[in-house]
């Protein structure tokens, strides 16, 4: 789960990271008030969306005074910002962050990520901040410093100092860098984060170090024990299909194709997506209905998949272990009745109560295409697309 920049700054500040003074605003008037609150002079006004690259896209501006801050906020609020990280429709700007301006001398990059190879938290840092990490890795790979943290020891003092030296910091900045690194590490570990990124972390002309931008994302599976973090969620920034699914306990990831998938088990879902591609199609989503799915749950899965206008056929693929094929079959029929389906539906059932499930589908009289194997199901789905019929 992602959060906004201003929320990440709040969290990191509470762990000891120096951040500029500022305030959040939902209207132009509030933005003006925030500008006055921090002194009324030069300030930075920033669009709050779940995306980086805002600077380049025109979502960040240094404003001379309160009036300019209010006017820029009025220009941003209610519009969508398209950055190189968003899709073509962009992300809606519903809130603004206004902070005191900093006199930048150097911009550093600092990131904490989970390194799956070593199974540890890894620091990635660079003396050339401001750019996105992908650009840095491509344009100046040698500037990237990587450091793995031993979970039994935590981030050792000597490691933090070594990193500060490698970034070319001097004197009191070394101590400040150590403070920032330790604070970020604690925030990452204590809050079940998946990523902490400060880009840029700047050294100001007066020598002070501040986090000018901040990004955090969290492990969704740990949110149950981090209610404060969970409460920061802003569904307005999420893919509406994914929000709906999450609210109904379904594991769903939206994709770009047109074959809607309703599957049980993440492994089978991945395999099905591969088979669809092998058969020449593109999946519209990944959806795992999980074990013990009731007919109601199957119905909600249909609603989720159908909320995507790109979907032109639905493929239900169930290998029932804990699940029961008769429940799934009843769920499909209930979906026809309650949700209203006018797209072709391919169903492949296997496992517990498969005979009962197939019988229910057969006797329903509904135009459901049945398949016995995964390969058959994928092929049937690809061929059932109205677009593929039209193309032939
Ligand atoms: P991003 O483009 O979404 O990553 O947004 P950032 O928060 O990183 O802002 C983009 C750029 O705006 C930064 O890399 C800075 O160069 C610039 N910027 C942000 N805050 C200030 C500030 O207080 N003073 C100055 N001079 N530039 C700033
Ligand atoms: Mn940034």
Coordinates of C-alpha atoms and ligand atoms in Angstrom, one line a residue:
X1 CA 0.0 0.0 0.0
X2 CA 1.3 3.4 -0.9
X3 CA 0.8 6.7 1.0
X4 CA 1.1 10.4 0.1
X5 CA 4.4 12.3 0.3
X6 CA 3.1 14.5 3.2
X7 CA 2.2 11.4 5.2
X8 CA 5.6 9.8 4.6
X9 CA 7.2 13.0 5.7
X10 CA 5.1 13.0 8.9
X11 CA 6.1 9.4 9.7
X12 CA 9.8 9.8 8.9
X13 CA 9.9 13.1 10.9
X14 CA 8.5 11.2 13.9
X15 CA 11.5 8.8 13.6
X16 CA 14.0 11.7 13.5
X17 CA 14.4 12.6 9.8
X18 CA 14.6 16.4 9.2
X19 CA 11.8 17.5 6.9
X20 CA 10.8 21.0 5.8
X21 CA 8.0 22.7 7.8
X22 CA 4.7 22.5 5.9
X23 CA 1.0 21.7 5.8
X24 CA -1.5 19.9 3.7
X25 CA -4.3 21.7 1.8
X26 CA -7.5 20.6 0.1
X27 CA -8.6 24.0 -1.2
X28 CA -6.7 27.0 -2.7
X29 CA -7.6 29.0 0.4
X30 CA -6.1 26.4 2.7
X31 CA -2.9 26.4 0.5
X32 CA -2.7 30.2 1.0
X33 CA -3.2 29.8 4.7
X34 CA -0.5 27.1 4.8
X35 CA 1.9 29.5 3.0
X36 CA 1.2 32.2 5.5
X37 CA 1.6 29.8 8.4
X38 CA 5.2 29.0 7.4
X39 CA 6.2 32.6 7.1
X40 CA 4.4 34.0 4.0
X41 CA 7.6 34.1 1.9
X42 CA 9.0 31.7 -0.7
X43 CA 7.4 28.3 -0.5
X44 CA 7.1 25.1 -2.5
X45 CA 3.7 23.9 -3.6
X46 CA 3.4 20.2 -4.5
X47 CA 0.6 18.0 -5.9
X48 CA 0.0 15.0 -3.7
X49 CA -0.5 12.0 -5.9
X50 CA 0.7 8.4 -5.8
X51 CA 3.4 9.0 -8.3
X52 CA 6.9 10.4 -8.7
X53 CA 8.0 12.5 -11.6
X54 CA 5.7 15.3 -10.5
X55 CA 8.5 17.9 -10.8
X56 CA 8.9 17.3 -14.6
X57 CA 5.2 17.0 -15.1
X58 CA 4.5 20.5 -13.7
X59 CA 3.1 19.4 -10.3
X60 CA 5.8 21.1 -8.2
X61 CA 6.4 24.9 -8.1
X62 CA 8.5 27.2 -6.1
X63 CA 6.1 30.1 -5.3
X64 CA 7.2 33.6 -4.2
X65 CA 4.3 34.3 -1.8
X66 CA 1.0 33.4 -0.4
X67 CA -0.9 34.6 -3.5
X68 CA 1.2 32.6 -5.9
X69 CA 0.8 29.5 -3.7
X70 CA -3.0 30.0 -3.7
X71 CA -3.1 30.5 -7.5
X72 CA -0.9 27.5 -8.3
X73 CA -3.0 25.3 -5.9
X74 CA -6.2 26.5 -7.7
X75 CA -4.6 25.5 -11.0
X76 CA -3.7 22.0 -9.8
X77 CA -6.7 20.9 -7.6
X78 CA -9.4 18.9 -9.3
X79 CA -7.2 18.2 -12.4
X80 CA -5.2 15.0 -13.2
X81 CA -1.5 15.0 -13.4
X82 CA 0.1 12.7 -16.0
X83 CA 3.7 11.8 -15.2
X84 CA 6.0 9.2 -16.7
X85 CA 5.0 6.9 -13.9
X86 CA 1.2 7.1 -14.4
X87 CA -0.9 5.9 -17.3
X88 CA -2.3 8.2 -19.9
X89 CA -5.2 9.3 -17.7
X90 CA -2.9 10.3 -14.8
X91 CA -3.8 10.7 -11.1
X92 CA -6.3 13.1 -9.7
X93 CA -5.0 15.9 -7.5
X94 CA -7.2 16.2 -4.5
X95 CA -4.7 17.6 -2.0
X96 CA -1.7 19.9 -2.0
X97 CA 1.4 20.1 0.2
X98 CA 2.9 23.5 0.9
X99 CA 6.3 23.6 2.5
X100 CA 9.1 26.1 3.2
X101 CA 11.6 26.4 0.4
X102 CA 15.1 25.1 0.8
X103 CA 18.3 26.5 -0.7
X104 CA 19.8 23.5 -2.4
X105 CA 23.5 22.8 -2.6
X106 CA 23.5 19.0 -3.3
X107 CA 20.8 16.5 -4.1
X108 CA 21.3 12.9 -2.9
X109 CA 19.3 9.8 -3.5
X110 CA 18.4 7.4 -0.6
X111 CA 16.3 4.3 -0.8
X112 CA 15.5 1.4 1.5
X113 CA 14.2 -1.7 -0.3
X114 CA 13.7 -5.4 0.4
X115 CA 16.5 -7.3 -1.4
X116 CA 14.9 -10.7 -2.2
X117 CA 18.3 -12.3 -3.1
X118 CA 19.8 -11.7 0.4
X119 CA 16.4 -11.6 2.1
X120 CA 17.4 -8.5 3.8
X121 CA 16.7 -4.8 3.8
X122 CA 19.1 -3.0 1.5
X123 CA 20.1 0.6 1.3
X124 CA 20.5 2.1 -2.2
X125 CA 22.2 5.5 -2.2
X126 CA 23.6 7.9 -4.8
X127 CA 25.4 11.2 -4.8
X128 CA 23.3 12.2 -7.8
X129 CA 19.8 12.6 -6.4
X130 CA 16.8 14.2 -8.1
X131 CA 16.7 11.7 -10.9
X132 CA 14.5 8.6 -10.8
X133 CA 16.4 5.5 -9.7
X134 CA 15.8 3.8 -13.1
X135 CA 17.5 6.7 -14.8
X136 CA 20.4 6.7 -12.3
X137 CA 20.9 3.0 -12.7
X138 CA 21.1 3.5 -16.5
X139 CA 23.0 6.8 -16.7
X140 CA 25.3 6.6 -13.7
X141 CA 25.4 3.0 -12.4
X142 CA 28.7 3.6 -10.7
X143 CA 27.2 6.2 -8.4
X144 CA 24.9 3.6 -6.9
X145 CA 26.0 2.5 -3.5
X146 CA 24.3 -0.7 -2.1
X147 CA 24.5 -1.8 1.5
X148 CA 22.7 -4.8 3.0
X149 CA 21.6 -4.7 6.7
X150 CA 21.9 -7.7 9.0
X151 CA 18.6 -8.0 10.8
X152 CA 20.2 -9.5 13.9
X153 CA 22.4 -6.4 14.3
X154 CA 20.3 -3.7 12.7
X155 CA 22.0 -0.8 10.8
X156 CA 25.4 -0.6 12.4
X157 CA 26.9 2.8 13.2
X158 CA 30.1 2.0 11.1
X159 CA 28.0 1.1 8.1
X160 CA 26.0 4.3 8.2
X161 CA 29.3 6.3 8.5
X162 CA 30.9 4.4 5.7
X163 CA 27.9 5.3 3.5
X164 CA 28.1 8.9 4.4
X165 CA 31.8 8.9 3.4
X166 CA 31.1 7.2 0.1
X167 CA 28.5 10.0 -0.6
X168 CA 31.3 12.5 -0.1
X169 CA 29.8 14.1 3.0
X170 CA 31.9 16.0 5.5
X171 CA 32.0 17.2 9.1
X172 CA 28.6 17.6 10.8
X173 CA 26.8 16.2 7.7
X174 CA 28.2 12.8 8.5
X175 CA 26.5 12.8 11.8
X176 CA 23.2 14.0 10.2
X177 CA 23.4 11.3 7.6
X178 CA 23.9 8.7 10.2
X179 CA 20.7 10.0 12.0
X180 CA 18.7 10.0 8.8
X181 CA 19.8 6.5 7.9
X182 CA 19.0 5.1 11.3
X183 CA 15.7 6.8 11.4
X184 CA 14.7 5.5 8.0
X185 CA 15.8 2.0 8.9
X186 CA 13.7 2.0 12.1
X187 CA 10.7 3.4 10.3
X188 CA 11.0 0.7 7.7
X189 CA 11.4 -2.1 10.2
X190 CA 8.9 -1.0 12.9
X191 CA 6.1 -0.2 10.4
X192 CA 6.4 -3.2 8.1
X193 CA 7.4 -1.0 5.1
X194 CA 8.3 -2.4 1.8
X195 CA 10.0 0.7 0.6
X196 CA 11.3 4.0 1.9
X197 CA 12.7 6.5 -0.6
X198 CA 14.0 10.1 -0.1
X199 CA 14.7 11.7 -3.4
X200 CA 16.1 14.2 -3.2
X201 CA 17.7 14.2 0.3
X202 CA 19.4 17.6 0.1
X203 CA 22.3 19.4 1.6
X204 CA 21.3 23.0 1.9
X205 CA 23.7 26.0 1.3
X206 CA 23.8 26.5 5.1
X207 CA 24.9 22.9 5.5
X208 CA 21.6 21.5 6.9
X209 CA 20.3 18.2 5.6
X210 CA 16.6 17.8 4.7
X211 CA 14.3 15.3 3.1
X212 CA 12.6 17.3 0.2
X213 CA 10.6 14.4 -1.0
X214 CA 9.5 11.2 0.7
X215 CA 7.8 8.0 -0.5
X216 CA 6.8 5.0 1.6
X217 CA 4.9 1.8 0.7
X218 CA 3.8 -0.9 3.1
X219 CA 3.3 -4.6 3.2
X220 CA -0.5 -5.1 2.8
X221 CA -0.3 -8.4 4.6
X222 CA 0.9 -6.6 7.8
X223 CA -1.7 -3.8 7.8
X224 CA -3.8 -5.7 10.3
X225 CA -1.2 -4.9 13.0
X226 CA -0.5 -1.3 11.8
X227 CA -4.0 0.3 12.1
X228 CA -2.4 3.8 12.0
X229 CA -0.7 3.0 8.7
X230 CA -3.9 1.4 7.3
X231 CA -5.9 4.5 8.1
X232 CA -3.7 6.5 5.8
X233 CA -5.0 4.7 2.7
X234 CA -6.4 7.0 0.0
X235 CA -8.7 4.9 -2.2
X236 CA -9.0 8.0 -4.5
X237 CA -5.4 7.3 -5.7
X238 CA -5.9 3.6 -6.3
X239 CA -7.1 1.6 -9.3
X240 CA -10.9 1.6 -8.6
X241 CA -11.0 -2.1 -9.7
X242 CA -8.4 -3.0 -7.1
X243 CA -10.0 -1.0 -4.3
X244 CA -13.4 -2.7 -4.9
X245 CA -11.7 -6.1 -4.9
X246 CA -9.7 -5.3 -1.7
X247 CA -12.9 -4.2 0.1
X248 CA -14.4 -7.6 -0.7
X249 CA -11.4 -9.7 0.3
X250 CA -10.3 -10.7 -3.2
X251 CA -6.7 -10.7 -4.4
X252 CA -6.9 -8.7 -7.7
X253 CA -4.4 -7.0 -9.9
X254 CA -5.6 -5.1 -13.0
X255 CA -3.8 -5.8 -16.3
X256 CA -4.1 -4.5 -19.9
X257 CA -5.7 -7.4 -21.8
X258 CA -9.4 -8.3 -22.4
X259 CA -9.7 -11.8 -20.9
X260 CA -11.2 -11.5 -17.4
X261 CA -10.0 -14.3 -15.1
X262 CA -11.6 -15.8 -12.0
X263 CA -9.3 -18.3 -10.5
X264 CA -8.6 -20.0 -7.2
X265 CA -5.0 -20.0 -5.9
X266 CA -2.2 -17.6 -6.9
X267 CA -0.2 -20.4 -8.6
X268 CA -3.1 -21.5 -10.8
X269 CA -3.8 -17.9 -11.6
X270 CA -0.2 -17.4 -12.8
X271 CA -0.3 -20.6 -14.8
X272 CA -3.6 -19.6 -16.4
X273 CA -2.3 -16.2 -17.4
X274 CA 0.6 -18.0 -19.1
X275 CA -1.7 -20.4 -20.9
X276 CA -3.8 -17.5 -22.1
X277 CA -0.8 -15.8 -23.6
X278 CA 0.4 -19.1 -25.1
X279 CA -3.0 -19.4 -26.8
X280 CA -2.6 -15.9 -28.2
X281 CA -4.7 -13.8 -25.7
X282 CA -4.0 -11.2 -23.0
X283 CA -5.4 -11.4 -19.5
X284 CA -7.3 -8.4 -18.2
X285 CA -6.5 -9.2 -14.6
X286 CA -5.1 -11.5 -12.0
X287 CA -7.9 -12.6 -9.6
X288 CA -7.6 -15.2 -6.8
X289 CA -10.9 -15.9 -5.1
X290 CA -9.1 -17.9 -2.5
X291 CA -10.2 -21.1 -0.7
X292 CA -13.7 -21.9 0.5
X293 CA -15.3 -19.4 -1.9
X294 CA -19.1 -19.1 -1.4
X295 CA -21.4 -18.4 -4.3
X296 CA -21.7 -14.8 -3.0
X297 CA -17.9 -14.5 -3.3
X298 CA -17.9 -15.8 -6.8
X299 CA -20.6 -13.2 -7.6
X300 CA -18.4 -10.4 -6.2
X301 CA -15.5 -11.8 -8.3
X302 CA -17.7 -11.4 -11.4
X303 CA -18.7 -7.9 -10.4
X304 CA -15.0 -7.0 -10.0
X305 CA -14.0 -8.4 -13.4
X306 CA -17.0 -6.9 -15.2
X307 CA -16.2 -3.4 -13.7
X308 CA -13.4 -3.4 -16.2
X309 CA -14.8 -2.2 -19.6
X310 CA -12.0 -3.8 -21.5
X311 CA -13.2 -7.3 -20.6
X312 CA -14.7 -9.2 -23.5
X313 CA -14.8 -12.8 -22.2
X314 CA -14.6 -14.3 -18.7
X315 CA -12.6 -17.4 -17.9
X316 CA -13.4 -19.2 -14.6
X317 CA -10.7 -21.8 -13.7
X318 CA -11.1 -23.7 -10.5
X319 CA -9.1 -26.5 -9.1
X320 CA -11.1 -27.2 -6.0
X321 CA -9.4 -28.5 -2.9
X322 CA -10.9 -26.6 0.0
X323 CA -13.2 -25.1 -2.6
X324 CA -16.2 -27.1 -3.9
X325 CA -17.1 -27.2 -7.6
X326 CA -20.8 -27.2 -6.8
X327 CA -20.5 -24.0 -4.9
X328 CA -18.5 -22.4 -7.6
X329 CA -21.1 -23.5 -10.2
X330 CA -23.9 -22.1 -8.1
X331 CA -21.9 -18.9 -7.9
X332 CA -21.6 -18.6 -11.6
X333 CA -25.3 -19.1 -12.1
X334 CA -26.1 -16.6 -9.3
X335 CA -23.8 -14.1 -11.1
X336 CA -25.8 -14.6 -14.3
X337 CA -28.9 -13.9 -12.4
X338 CA -27.7 -11.0 -10.1
X339 CA -25.0 -9.3 -12.0
X340 CA -26.3 -9.7 -15.5
X341 CA -23.7 -11.1 -17.9
X342 CA -23.8 -10.6 -21.6
X343 CA -20.2 -11.8 -22.3
X344 CA -19.1 -15.3 -23.2
X345 CA -18.1 -17.3 -20.1
X346 CA -15.7 -20.3 -20.1
X347 CA -15.7 -22.5 -17.1
X348 CA -13.2 -25.2 -16.2
X349 CA -13.9 -27.1 -13.0
X350 CA -11.7 -29.8 -11.5
X351 CA -11.3 -31.4 -8.0
X352 CA -13.8 -31.6 -5.1
X353 CA -17.4 -32.3 -6.2
X354 CA -16.5 -31.8 -9.9
X355 CA -19.3 -34.0 -11.1
X356 CA -21.9 -32.1 -9.1
X357 CA -20.5 -28.8 -10.4
X358 CA -20.5 -29.8 -14.0
X359 CA -24.1 -31.1 -13.7
X360 CA -25.3 -27.8 -12.2
X361 CA -23.7 -25.9 -15.2
X362 CA -25.2 -28.3 -17.8
X363 CA -28.7 -28.2 -16.3
X364 CA -28.7 -24.4 -15.9
X365 CA -29.4 -23.9 -19.6
X366 CA -27.1 -20.9 -19.6
X367 CA -24.7 -20.4 -22.6
X368 CA -21.6 -21.4 -20.6
X369 CA -18.7 -22.9 -22.5
X370 CA -17.3 -25.8 -20.5
X371 CA -13.7 -27.0 -20.7
X372 CA -11.9 -30.0 -19.2
X373 CA -8.3 -28.9 -19.1
X374 CA -6.5 -25.7 -18.4
X375 CA -5.1 -25.6 -22.0
X376 CA -8.6 -26.2 -23.5
X377 CA -10.1 -23.4 -21.2
X378 CA -7.4 -20.9 -22.3
X379 CA -8.0 -21.7 -25.9
X380 CA -11.8 -21.6 -25.6
X381 CA -11.5 -18.1 -23.9
X382 CA -9.2 -16.7 -26.7
X383 CA -11.6 -18.1 -29.4
X384 CA -14.7 -16.8 -27.6
X385 CA -13.7 -13.2 -27.8
X386 CA -16.0 -11.2 -30.0
X387 CA -12.9 -9.4 -31.4
X388 CA -11.3 -12.6 -32.5
X389 CA -14.5 -13.7 -34.2
X390 CA -14.7 -10.4 -36.0
X391 CA -11.1 -10.7 -37.0
X392 CA -11.6 -14.1 -38.6
Ligands
LIG1 P1 9.0 14.3 -7.8 O1 9.3 14.9 -9.1 O2 7.6 13.7 -7.8 O3 10.0 13.3 -7.4 O4 8.9 15.5 -6.7 P2 10.0 16.1 -5.8 O5 9.4 16.3 -4.5 O6 11.3 15.3 -5.8 O7 10.3 17.5 -6.4 C1 10.9 17.7 -7.7 C2 12.0 18.7 -7.6 O8 11.6 19.9 -7.2 C3 13.1 18.3 -6.7 O9 14.0 17.3 -7.2 C4 13.8 19.6 -6.4 O10 14.8 19.8 -7.4 C5 12.7 20.6 -6.6 N1 12.3 21.1 -5.3 C6 11.5 20.6 -4.4 N2 11.4 21.3 -3.2 C7 12.3 22.3 -3.4 C8 12.7 23.5 -2.6 O11 12.3 23.6 -1.5 N3 13.6 24.3 -3.2 C9 14.1 24.2 -4.4 N4 15.0 25.0 -4.9 N5 13.7 23.1 -5.2 C10 12.8 22.2 -4.7
LIG2 MN1 11.3 13.1 -5.9

